[in-house]
Amino acid sequence: MKFISVGYGNTVAADRIVMIASPESAPVKRLITVSKEQGRVIDVSSGRKTRSVIVTDSEHIILSALQVETLAARLGSDITAEDEGSDAPEAEKNN
């Protein structure tokens, strides 16, 4: 089982991660609020600003102070900052 560091000595099982998102959008903020009410939020930001929200397959929400891009790189993902905000296929981006 592979673990990734989510900051400040905390790790998460990589194969349990469903999504990593920015906490800025309204749907993600609602997800955090509802999950807090249900007791499924784990805050590992050590009192710092939440910069990423990790959703696990057990529907737990992990709040991290690390950037989405940093966590994606640790997972070995090919997500880059220029991909952010664009759902267009690669061929359309280059035109």
Coordinates of C-alpha atoms in Angstrom, one line a residue:
M1 CA 0.0 0.0 0.0
K2 CA 1.4 3.4 -1.0
F3 CA 1.0 6.4 1.3
I4 CA 1.4 10.1 0.4
S5 CA 2.3 12.9 2.8
V6 CA -0.5 15.4 3.1
G7 CA 1.6 17.7 5.3
Y8 CA 2.9 18.1 8.9
G9 CA 3.6 14.4 9.4
N10 CA 0.3 13.1 8.2
T11 CA -0.2 10.5 5.5
V12 CA -3.1 9.1 3.5
A13 CA -3.4 5.8 1.6
A14 CA -3.0 6.8 -2.0
D15 CA -5.3 4.1 -3.4
R16 CA -8.2 5.4 -1.1
I17 CA -8.1 8.9 -2.7
V18 CA -11.0 9.7 -5.0
M19 CA -10.5 13.4 -5.6
I20 CA -8.3 16.3 -4.7
A21 CA -10.0 19.7 -5.1
S22 CA -9.5 23.4 -4.2
P23 CA -11.6 24.6 -1.3
E24 CA -12.7 27.7 -3.1
S25 CA -15.8 26.6 -5.0
A26 CA -19.3 26.7 -3.5
P27 CA -19.9 22.9 -4.1
V28 CA -16.7 22.0 -2.2
K29 CA -17.6 24.4 0.6
R30 CA -21.0 22.8 0.9
L31 CA -19.4 19.3 0.9
I32 CA -17.1 20.4 3.8
T33 CA -20.0 21.9 5.8
V34 CA -22.2 18.8 5.3
S35 CA -19.3 16.4 6.1
K36 CA -18.5 18.4 9.3
E37 CA -22.1 18.0 10.5
Q38 CA -21.8 14.2 9.9
G39 CA -18.4 14.0 11.6
R40 CA -16.5 12.9 8.5
V41 CA -13.9 15.8 8.3
I42 CA -10.3 15.3 9.2
D43 CA -8.4 18.6 9.4
V44 CA -4.6 18.0 9.0
S45 CA -3.8 21.6 8.2
S46 CA -2.3 22.3 11.6
G47 CA -4.1 25.6 12.0
R48 CA -3.0 26.9 8.6
K49 CA -5.2 27.9 5.6
T50 CA -6.9 25.0 3.9
R51 CA -5.5 24.8 0.3
S52 CA -6.8 21.4 -0.8
V53 CA -9.6 19.1 0.0
I54 CA -9.1 15.3 -0.3
V55 CA -12.1 13.1 -0.7
T56 CA -11.6 9.4 0.1
D57 CA -13.6 6.3 -1.0
S58 CA -15.0 6.1 2.5
E59 CA -16.5 9.6 2.0
H60 CA -14.2 11.1 4.6
I61 CA -13.0 14.7 3.8
I62 CA -9.4 15.6 4.6
L63 CA -8.4 19.2 4.7
S64 CA -4.8 19.9 3.9
A65 CA -2.6 23.1 3.9
L66 CA -0.7 21.8 0.8
Q67 CA -1.6 23.0 -2.7
V68 CA -3.6 20.7 -5.0
E69 CA -0.7 20.6 -7.5
T70 CA 1.7 19.5 -4.7
L71 CA -0.5 16.6 -3.7
A72 CA -1.2 15.6 -7.4
A73 CA 2.6 15.5 -8.0
R74 CA 3.1 13.3 -4.9
L75 CA 0.4 11.0 -6.4
G76 CA 2.3 10.9 -9.6
S77 CA -0.5 12.6 -11.5
D78 CA 0.2 14.5 -14.7
I79 CA -2.0 17.5 -13.7
T80 CA -0.4 20.8 -14.2
A81 CA -1.3 24.4 -13.4
E82 CA -2.0 25.1 -17.1
D83 CA -4.6 22.2 -17.1
E84 CA -6.5 24.0 -14.4
G85 CA -9.8 25.5 -15.4
S86 CA -9.9 23.8 -18.8
D87 CA -11.9 20.8 -19.7
A88 CA -10.9 21.0 -23.4
P89 CA -9.1 18.0 -24.9
E90 CA -5.4 18.4 -25.7
A91 CA -6.0 18.9 -29.4
E92 CA -8.4 21.8 -28.8
K93 CA -5.9 23.5 -26.4
N94 CA -3.2 23.6 -29.0
N95 CA -5.5 25.3 -31.7

